[in-house]
XYZ file of N, CA, C and O in Angstrom:
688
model
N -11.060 4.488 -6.554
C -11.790 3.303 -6.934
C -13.286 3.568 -6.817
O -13.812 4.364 -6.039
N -14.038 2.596 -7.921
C -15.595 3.134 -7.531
C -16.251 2.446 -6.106
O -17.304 2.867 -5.627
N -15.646 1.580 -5.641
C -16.283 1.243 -3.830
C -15.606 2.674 -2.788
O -16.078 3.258 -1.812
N -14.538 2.812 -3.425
C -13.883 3.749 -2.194
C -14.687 5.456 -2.868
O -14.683 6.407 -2.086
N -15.217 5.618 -4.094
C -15.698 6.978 -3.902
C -17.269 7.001 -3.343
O -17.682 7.970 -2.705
N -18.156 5.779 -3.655
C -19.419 5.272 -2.855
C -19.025 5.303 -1.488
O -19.691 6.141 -0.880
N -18.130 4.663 -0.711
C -17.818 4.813 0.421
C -17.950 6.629 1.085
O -18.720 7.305 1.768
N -16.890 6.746 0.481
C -16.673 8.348 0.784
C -17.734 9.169 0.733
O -17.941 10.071 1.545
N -18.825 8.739 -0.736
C -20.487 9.549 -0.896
C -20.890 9.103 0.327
O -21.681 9.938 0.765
N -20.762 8.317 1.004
C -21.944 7.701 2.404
C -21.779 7.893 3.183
O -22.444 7.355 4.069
N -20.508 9.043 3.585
C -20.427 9.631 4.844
C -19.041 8.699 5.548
O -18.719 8.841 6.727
N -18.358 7.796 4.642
C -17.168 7.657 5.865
C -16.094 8.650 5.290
O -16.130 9.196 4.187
N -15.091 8.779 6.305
C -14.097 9.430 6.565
C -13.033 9.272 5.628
O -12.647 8.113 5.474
N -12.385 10.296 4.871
C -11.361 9.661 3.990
C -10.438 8.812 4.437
O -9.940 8.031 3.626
N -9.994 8.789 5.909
C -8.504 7.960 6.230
C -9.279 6.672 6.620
O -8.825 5.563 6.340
N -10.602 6.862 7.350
C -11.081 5.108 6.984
C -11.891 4.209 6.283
O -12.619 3.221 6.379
N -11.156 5.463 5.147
C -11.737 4.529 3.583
C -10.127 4.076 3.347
O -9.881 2.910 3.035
N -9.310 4.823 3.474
C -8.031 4.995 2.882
C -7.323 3.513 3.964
O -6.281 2.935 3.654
N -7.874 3.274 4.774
C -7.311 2.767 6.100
C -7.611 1.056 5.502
O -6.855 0.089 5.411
N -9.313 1.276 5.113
C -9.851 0.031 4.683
C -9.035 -0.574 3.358
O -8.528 -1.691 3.456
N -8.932 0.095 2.261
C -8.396 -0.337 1.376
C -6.739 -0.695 1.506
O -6.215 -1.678 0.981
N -5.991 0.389 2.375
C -4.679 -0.392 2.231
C -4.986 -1.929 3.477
O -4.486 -3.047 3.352
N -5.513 -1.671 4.095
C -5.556 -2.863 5.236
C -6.204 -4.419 4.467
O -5.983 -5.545 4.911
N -7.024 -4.097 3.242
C -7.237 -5.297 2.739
C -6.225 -5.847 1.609
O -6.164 -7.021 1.242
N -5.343 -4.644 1.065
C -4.328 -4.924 0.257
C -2.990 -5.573 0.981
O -2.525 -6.694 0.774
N -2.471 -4.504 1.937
C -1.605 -5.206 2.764
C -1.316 -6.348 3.570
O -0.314 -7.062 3.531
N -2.628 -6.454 4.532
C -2.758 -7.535 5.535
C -3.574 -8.904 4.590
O -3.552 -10.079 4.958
N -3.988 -8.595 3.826
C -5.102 -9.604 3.217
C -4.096 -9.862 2.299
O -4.750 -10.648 1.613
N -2.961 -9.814 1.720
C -2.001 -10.234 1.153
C -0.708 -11.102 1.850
O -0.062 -12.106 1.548
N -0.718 -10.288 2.763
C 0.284 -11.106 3.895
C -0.421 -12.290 4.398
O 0.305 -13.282 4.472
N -1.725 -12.468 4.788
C -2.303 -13.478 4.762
C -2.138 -14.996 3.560
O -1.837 -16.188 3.488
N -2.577 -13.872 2.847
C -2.372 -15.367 0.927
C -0.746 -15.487 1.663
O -0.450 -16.306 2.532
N -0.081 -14.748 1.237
C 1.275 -14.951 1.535
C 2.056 -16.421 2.786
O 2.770 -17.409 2.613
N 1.539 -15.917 3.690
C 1.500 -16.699 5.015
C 0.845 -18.439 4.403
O 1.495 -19.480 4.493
N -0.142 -18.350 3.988
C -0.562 -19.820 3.551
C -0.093 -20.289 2.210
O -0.518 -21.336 1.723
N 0.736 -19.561 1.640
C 1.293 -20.084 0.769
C 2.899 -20.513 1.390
O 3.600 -21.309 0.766
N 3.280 -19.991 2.454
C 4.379 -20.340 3.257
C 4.257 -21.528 3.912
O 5.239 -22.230 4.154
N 2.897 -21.884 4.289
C 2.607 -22.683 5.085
C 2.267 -24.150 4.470
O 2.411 -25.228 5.047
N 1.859 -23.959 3.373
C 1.406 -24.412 2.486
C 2.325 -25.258 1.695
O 2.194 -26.450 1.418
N 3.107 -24.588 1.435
C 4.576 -24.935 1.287
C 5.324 -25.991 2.162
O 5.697 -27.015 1.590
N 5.635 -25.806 3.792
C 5.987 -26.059 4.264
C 5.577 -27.652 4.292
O 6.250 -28.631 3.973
N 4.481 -27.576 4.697
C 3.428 -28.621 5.493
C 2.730 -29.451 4.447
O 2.294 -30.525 4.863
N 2.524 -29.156 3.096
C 1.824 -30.107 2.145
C 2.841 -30.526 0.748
O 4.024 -30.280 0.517
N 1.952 -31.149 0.085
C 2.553 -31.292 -0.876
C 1.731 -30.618 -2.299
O 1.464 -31.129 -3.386
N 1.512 -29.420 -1.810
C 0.514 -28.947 -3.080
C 0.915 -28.509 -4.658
O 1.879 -27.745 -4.711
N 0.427 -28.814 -5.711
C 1.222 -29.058 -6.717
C 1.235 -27.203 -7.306
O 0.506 -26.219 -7.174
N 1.875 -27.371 -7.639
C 2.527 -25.836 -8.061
C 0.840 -25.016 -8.694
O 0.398 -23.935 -8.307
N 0.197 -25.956 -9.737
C -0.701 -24.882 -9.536
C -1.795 -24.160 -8.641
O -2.492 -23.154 -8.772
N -1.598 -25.298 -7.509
C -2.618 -24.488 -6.614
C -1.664 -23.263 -5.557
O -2.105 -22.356 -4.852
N -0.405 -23.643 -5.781
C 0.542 -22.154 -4.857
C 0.159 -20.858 -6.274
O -0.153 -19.679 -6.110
N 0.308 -21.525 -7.443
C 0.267 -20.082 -8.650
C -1.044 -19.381 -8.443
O -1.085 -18.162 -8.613
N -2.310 -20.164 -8.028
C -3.362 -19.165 -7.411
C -3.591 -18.648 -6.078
O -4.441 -17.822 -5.747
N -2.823 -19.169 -5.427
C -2.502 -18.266 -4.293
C -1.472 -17.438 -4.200
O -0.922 -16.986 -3.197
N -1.351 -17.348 -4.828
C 0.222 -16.311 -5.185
C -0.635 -15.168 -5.842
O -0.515 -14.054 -5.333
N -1.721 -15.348 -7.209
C -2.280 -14.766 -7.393
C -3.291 -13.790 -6.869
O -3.494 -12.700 -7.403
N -3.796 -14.141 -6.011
C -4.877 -14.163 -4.985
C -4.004 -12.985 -4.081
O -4.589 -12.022 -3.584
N -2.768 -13.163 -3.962
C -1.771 -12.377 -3.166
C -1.649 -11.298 -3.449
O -1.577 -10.385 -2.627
N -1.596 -11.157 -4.762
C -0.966 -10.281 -5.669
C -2.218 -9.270 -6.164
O -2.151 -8.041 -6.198
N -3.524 -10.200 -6.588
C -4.959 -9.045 -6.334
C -5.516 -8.468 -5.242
O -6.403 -7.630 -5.404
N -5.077 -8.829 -3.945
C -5.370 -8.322 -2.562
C -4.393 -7.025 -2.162
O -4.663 -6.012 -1.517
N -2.873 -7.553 -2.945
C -2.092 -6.493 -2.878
C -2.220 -5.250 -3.787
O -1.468 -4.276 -3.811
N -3.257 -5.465 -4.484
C -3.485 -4.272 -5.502
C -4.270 -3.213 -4.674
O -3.997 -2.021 -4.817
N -5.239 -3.624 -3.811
C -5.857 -3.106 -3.282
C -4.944 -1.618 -2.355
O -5.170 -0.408 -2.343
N -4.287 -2.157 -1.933
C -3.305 -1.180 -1.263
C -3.455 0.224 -2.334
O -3.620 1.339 -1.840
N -3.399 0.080 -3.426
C -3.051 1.205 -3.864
C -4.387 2.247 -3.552
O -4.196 3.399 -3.162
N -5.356 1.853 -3.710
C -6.397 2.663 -3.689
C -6.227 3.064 -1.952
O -6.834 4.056 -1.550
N -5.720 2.573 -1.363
C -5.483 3.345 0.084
C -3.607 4.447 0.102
O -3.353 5.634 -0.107
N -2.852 3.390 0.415
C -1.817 4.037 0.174
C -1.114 5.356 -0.717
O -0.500 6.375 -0.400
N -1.597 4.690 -2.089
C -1.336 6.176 -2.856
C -1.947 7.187 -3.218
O -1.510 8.301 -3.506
N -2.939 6.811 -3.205
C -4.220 7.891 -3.471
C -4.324 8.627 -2.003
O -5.043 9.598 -2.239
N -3.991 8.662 -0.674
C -3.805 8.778 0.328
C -2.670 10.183 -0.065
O -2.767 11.410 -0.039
N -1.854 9.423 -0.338
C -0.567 10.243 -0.724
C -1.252 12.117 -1.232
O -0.793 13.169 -0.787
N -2.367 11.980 -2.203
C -2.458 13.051 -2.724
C -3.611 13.496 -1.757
O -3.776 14.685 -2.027
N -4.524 13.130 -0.729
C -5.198 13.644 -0.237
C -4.396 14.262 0.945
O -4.932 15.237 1.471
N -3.168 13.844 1.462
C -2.397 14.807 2.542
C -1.318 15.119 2.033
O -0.442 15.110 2.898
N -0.870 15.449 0.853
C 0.246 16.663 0.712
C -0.353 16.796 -0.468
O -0.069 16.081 -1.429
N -1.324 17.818 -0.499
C -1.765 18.980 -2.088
C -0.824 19.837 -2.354
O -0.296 20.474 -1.442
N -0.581 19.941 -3.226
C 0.720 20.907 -3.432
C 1.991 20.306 -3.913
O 2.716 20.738 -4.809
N 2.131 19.373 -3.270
C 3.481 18.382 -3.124
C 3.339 17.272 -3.362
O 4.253 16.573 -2.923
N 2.494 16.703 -3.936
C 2.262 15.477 -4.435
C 3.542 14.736 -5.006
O 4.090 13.816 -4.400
N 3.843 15.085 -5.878
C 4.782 14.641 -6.980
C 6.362 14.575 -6.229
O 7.196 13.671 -6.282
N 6.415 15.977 -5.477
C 8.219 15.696 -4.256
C 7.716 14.162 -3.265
O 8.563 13.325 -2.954
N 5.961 13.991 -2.808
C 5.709 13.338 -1.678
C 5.878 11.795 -2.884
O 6.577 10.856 -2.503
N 5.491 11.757 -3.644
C 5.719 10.451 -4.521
C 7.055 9.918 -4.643
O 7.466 8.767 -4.500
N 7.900 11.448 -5.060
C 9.258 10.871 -5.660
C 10.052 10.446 -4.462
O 11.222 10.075 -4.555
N 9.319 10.517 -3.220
C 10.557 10.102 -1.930
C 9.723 9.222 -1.209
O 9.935 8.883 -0.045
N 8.665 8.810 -1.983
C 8.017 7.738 -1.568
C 8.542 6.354 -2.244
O 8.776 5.283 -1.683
N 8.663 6.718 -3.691
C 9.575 5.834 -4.735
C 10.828 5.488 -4.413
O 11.109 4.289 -4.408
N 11.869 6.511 -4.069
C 12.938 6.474 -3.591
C 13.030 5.634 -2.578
O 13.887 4.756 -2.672
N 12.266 5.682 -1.484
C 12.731 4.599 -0.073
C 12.012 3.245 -0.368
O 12.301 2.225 0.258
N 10.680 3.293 -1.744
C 10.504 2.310 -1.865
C 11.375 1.082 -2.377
O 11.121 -0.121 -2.306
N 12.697 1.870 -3.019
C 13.720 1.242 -3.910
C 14.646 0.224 -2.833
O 15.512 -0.598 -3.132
N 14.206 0.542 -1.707
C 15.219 0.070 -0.812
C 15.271 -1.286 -0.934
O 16.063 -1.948 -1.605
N 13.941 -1.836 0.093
C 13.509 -3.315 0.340
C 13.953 -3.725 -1.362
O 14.741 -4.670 -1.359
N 13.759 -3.434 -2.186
C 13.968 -4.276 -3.755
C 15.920 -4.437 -3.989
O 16.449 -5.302 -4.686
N 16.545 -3.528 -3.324
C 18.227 -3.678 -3.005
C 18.109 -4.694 -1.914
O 17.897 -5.869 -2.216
N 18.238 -4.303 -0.590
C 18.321 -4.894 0.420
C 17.504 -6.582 0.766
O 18.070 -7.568 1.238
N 16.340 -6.487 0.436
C 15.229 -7.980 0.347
C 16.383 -8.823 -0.684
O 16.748 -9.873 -0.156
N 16.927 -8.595 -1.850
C 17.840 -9.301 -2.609
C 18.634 -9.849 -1.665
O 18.456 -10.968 -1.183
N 19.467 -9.134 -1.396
C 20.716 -9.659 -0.394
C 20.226 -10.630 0.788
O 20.861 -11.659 1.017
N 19.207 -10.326 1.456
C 18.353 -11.282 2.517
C 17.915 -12.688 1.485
O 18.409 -13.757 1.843
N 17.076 -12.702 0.319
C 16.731 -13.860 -0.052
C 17.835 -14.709 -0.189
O 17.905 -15.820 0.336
N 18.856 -14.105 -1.016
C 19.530 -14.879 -1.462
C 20.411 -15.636 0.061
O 20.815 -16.785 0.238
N 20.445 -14.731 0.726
C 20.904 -16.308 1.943
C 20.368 -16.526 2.471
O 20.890 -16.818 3.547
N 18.742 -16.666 2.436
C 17.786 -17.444 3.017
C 17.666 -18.593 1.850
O 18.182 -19.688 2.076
N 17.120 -18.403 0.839
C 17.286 -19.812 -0.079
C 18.773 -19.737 -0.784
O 19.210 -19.047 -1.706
N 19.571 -21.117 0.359
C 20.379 -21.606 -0.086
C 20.523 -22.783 -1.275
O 21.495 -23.131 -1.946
N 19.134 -23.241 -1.240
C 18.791 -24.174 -1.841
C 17.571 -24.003 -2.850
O 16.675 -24.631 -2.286
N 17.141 -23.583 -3.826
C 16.489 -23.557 -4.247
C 15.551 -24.127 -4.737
O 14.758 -23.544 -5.477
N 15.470 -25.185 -4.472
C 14.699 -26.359 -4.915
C 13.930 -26.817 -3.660
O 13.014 -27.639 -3.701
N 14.370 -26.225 -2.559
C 13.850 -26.676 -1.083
C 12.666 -25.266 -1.017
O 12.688 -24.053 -1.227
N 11.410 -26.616 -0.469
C 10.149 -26.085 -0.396
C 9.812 -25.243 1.154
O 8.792 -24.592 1.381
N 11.299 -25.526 2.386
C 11.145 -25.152 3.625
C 12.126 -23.721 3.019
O 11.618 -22.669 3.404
N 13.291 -23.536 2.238
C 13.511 -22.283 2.145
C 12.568 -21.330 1.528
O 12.251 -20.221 1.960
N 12.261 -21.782 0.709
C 10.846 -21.278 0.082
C 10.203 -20.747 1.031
O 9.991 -19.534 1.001
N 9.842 -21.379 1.872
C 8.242 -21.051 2.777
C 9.162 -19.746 3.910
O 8.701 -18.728 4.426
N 10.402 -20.255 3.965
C 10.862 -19.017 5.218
C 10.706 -17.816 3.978
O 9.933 -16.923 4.323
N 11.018 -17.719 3.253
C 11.183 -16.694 1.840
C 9.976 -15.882 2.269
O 9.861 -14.797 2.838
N 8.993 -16.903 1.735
C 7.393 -15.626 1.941
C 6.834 -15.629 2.870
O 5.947 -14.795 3.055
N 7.167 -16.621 3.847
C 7.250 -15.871 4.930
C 7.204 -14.751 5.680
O 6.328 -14.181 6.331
N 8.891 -14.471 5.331
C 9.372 -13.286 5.730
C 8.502 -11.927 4.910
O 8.186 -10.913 5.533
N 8.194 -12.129 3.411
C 7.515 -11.227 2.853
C 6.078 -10.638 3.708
O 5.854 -9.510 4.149
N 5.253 -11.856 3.737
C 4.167 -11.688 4.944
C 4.370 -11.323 5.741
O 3.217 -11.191 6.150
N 5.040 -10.909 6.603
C 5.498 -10.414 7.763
C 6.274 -8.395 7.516
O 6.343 -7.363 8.183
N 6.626 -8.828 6.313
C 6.913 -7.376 5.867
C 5.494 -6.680 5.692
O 5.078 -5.655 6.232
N 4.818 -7.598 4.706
C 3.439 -6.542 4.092
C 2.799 -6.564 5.676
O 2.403 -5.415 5.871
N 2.565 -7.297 6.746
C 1.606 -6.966 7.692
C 1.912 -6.193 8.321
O 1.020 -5.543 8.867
N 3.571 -5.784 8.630
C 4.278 -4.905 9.327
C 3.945 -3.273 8.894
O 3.747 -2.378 9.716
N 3.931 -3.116 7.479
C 3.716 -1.965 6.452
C 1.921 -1.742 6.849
O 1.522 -0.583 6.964
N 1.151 -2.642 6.995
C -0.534 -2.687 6.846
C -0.942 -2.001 8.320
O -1.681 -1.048 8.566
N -0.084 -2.957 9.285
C 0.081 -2.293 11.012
C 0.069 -1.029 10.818
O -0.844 -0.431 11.388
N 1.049 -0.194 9.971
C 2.004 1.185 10.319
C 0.764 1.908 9.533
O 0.065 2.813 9.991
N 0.680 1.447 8.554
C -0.246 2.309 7.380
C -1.383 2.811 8.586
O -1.693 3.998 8.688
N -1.900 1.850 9.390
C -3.585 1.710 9.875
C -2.687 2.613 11.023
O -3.269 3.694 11.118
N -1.622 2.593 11.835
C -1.455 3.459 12.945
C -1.146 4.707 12.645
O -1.263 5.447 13.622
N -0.772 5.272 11.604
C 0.312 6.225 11.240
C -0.393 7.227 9.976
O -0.063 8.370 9.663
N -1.609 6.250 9.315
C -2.282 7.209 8.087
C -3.555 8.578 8.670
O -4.466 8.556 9.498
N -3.007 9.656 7.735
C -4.056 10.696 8.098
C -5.016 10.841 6.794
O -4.890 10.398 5.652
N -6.135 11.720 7.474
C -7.174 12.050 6.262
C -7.294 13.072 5.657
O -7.757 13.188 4.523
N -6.727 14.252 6.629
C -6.652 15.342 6.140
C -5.250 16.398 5.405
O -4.165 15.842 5.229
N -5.378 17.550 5.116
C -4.300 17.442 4.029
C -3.248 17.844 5.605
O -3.610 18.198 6.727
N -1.814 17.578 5.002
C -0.688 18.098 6.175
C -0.576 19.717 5.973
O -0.820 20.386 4.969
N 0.003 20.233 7.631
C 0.219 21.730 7.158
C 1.579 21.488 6.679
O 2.394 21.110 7.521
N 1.973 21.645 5.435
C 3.326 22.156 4.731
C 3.590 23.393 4.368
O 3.368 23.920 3.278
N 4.249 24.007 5.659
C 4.732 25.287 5.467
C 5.082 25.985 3.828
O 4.581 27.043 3.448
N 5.953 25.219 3.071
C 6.228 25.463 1.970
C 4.931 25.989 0.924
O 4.865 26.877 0.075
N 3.886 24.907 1.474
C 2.756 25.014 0.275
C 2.063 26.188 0.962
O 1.556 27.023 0.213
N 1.991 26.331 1.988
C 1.051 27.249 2.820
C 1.640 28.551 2.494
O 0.816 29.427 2.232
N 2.757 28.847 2.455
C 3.130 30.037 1.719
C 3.003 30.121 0.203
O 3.096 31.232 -0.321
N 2.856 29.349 -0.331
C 2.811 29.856 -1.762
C 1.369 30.392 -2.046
O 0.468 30.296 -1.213
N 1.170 31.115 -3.601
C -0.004 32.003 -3.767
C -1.555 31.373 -3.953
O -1.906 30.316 -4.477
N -2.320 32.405 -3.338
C -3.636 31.196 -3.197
C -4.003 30.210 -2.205
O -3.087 29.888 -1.448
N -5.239 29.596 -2.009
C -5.946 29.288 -1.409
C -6.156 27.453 -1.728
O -6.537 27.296 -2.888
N -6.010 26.252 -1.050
C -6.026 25.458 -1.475
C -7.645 24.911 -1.378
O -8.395 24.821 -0.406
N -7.876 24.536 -3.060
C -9.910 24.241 -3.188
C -10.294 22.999 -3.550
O -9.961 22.714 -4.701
N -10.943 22.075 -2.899
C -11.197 20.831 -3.478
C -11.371 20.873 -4.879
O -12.088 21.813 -5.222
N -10.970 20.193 -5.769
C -11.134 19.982 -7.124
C -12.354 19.440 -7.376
O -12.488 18.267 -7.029
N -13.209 19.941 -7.848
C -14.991 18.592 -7.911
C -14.801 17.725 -9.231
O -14.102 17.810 -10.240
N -15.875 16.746 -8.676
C -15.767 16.020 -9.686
C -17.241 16.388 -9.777
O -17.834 17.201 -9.069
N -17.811 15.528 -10.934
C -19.351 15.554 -11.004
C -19.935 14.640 -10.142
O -21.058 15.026 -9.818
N -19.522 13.240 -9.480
C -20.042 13.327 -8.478
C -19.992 13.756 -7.377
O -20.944 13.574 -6.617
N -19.070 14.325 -7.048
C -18.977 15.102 -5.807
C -18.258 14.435 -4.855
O -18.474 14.685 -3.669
N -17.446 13.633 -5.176
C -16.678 12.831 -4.431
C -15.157 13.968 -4.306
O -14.685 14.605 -5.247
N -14.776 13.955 -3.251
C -13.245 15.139 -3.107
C -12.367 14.172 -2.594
O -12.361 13.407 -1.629
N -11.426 14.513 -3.795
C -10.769 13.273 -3.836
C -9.237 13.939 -4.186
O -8.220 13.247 -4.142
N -9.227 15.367 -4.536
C -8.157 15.881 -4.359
C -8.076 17.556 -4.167
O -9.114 18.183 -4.377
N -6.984 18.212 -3.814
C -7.349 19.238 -3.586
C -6.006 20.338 -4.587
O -4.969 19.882 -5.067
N -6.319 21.340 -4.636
C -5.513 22.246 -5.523
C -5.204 23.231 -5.035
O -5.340 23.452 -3.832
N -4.643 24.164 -5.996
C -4.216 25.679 -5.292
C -4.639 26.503 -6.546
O -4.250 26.382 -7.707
N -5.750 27.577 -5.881
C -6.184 28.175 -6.810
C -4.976 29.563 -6.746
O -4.262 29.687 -5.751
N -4.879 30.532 -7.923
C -3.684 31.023 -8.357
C -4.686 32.600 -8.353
O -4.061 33.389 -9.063
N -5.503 33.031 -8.008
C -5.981 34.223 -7.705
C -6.020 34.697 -6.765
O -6.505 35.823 -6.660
């Protein structure tokens, strides 16, 4: 993103640029989330003011990506694409499993208190994921034996501004 490669030109750290952006996507979504639960619960607000907070949810949650996945390629060079496809894979889960949970949490669909336990529970997922991201994310690349043996030397890729934003394996 162009705030997160200005960031990075100014001397912060890739994992707490990477840290900042998923933490405003994740937690700053679980937030919208949470008051739209609440919101729900406790008022009587007419559907279009939940559709912009839902929205609001959903542009905060974008943010994540510029931390989370782009993250992805700054600690496994080499392996990007195996580190994606088993990132995709376990992402498939919660979208099986969250089904089976909604559906016997709203028994009722028309009820604005099943509703609110619904995203609720979502908020509580994304802050749980935003927690782990901020305890658990690195900046630098991982040692992967696999890549570390293969041929060559791994070289930041430049850009013209000089932002390093990914890294390669040169083949000489």
């Amino acid at each position: 993103s162009f705030v997160g490669d200005r960031l990075l030109k100014s001397g912060w750290s890739v994992r707490r640029t990477r840290v900042l952006f998923n933490s405003v996507g994740m937690l700053g979504g679980a937030v919208m989330l949470a008051a739209v639960a609440a919101t729900l619960r406790f008022t009587d607000a007419s559907p279009a003011v939940l559709c912009v907070m839902l929205a609001l949810a959903l542009l905060l949650g974008r943010c994540a990506s510029a931390g989370f996945w782009v993250n992805l390629i700054d600690v496994t060079p080499g392996v990007v694409g195996q580190a994606m496809g088993v990132s995709n894979t376990l992402a498939t889960l919660p979208g099986f499993f969250g089904q089976l949970v909604m559906q016997a949490v709203l028994q009722d669909v028309e009820s604005r208190v099943d509703w609110s336990i619904a995203f609720l529970m979502v908020a509580v997922v994304n802050a749980f994921g935003g927690v782990w991201f901020i305890a658990m994310a690195e900046g630098e690349p991982l040692k992967i034996p696999a890549v570390e043996r293969r041929k060559g030397t791994f070289v930041e890729l430049g850009r013209e501004d000089g932002c390093p934003t990914q890294l390669g394996v040169t083949t000489e």
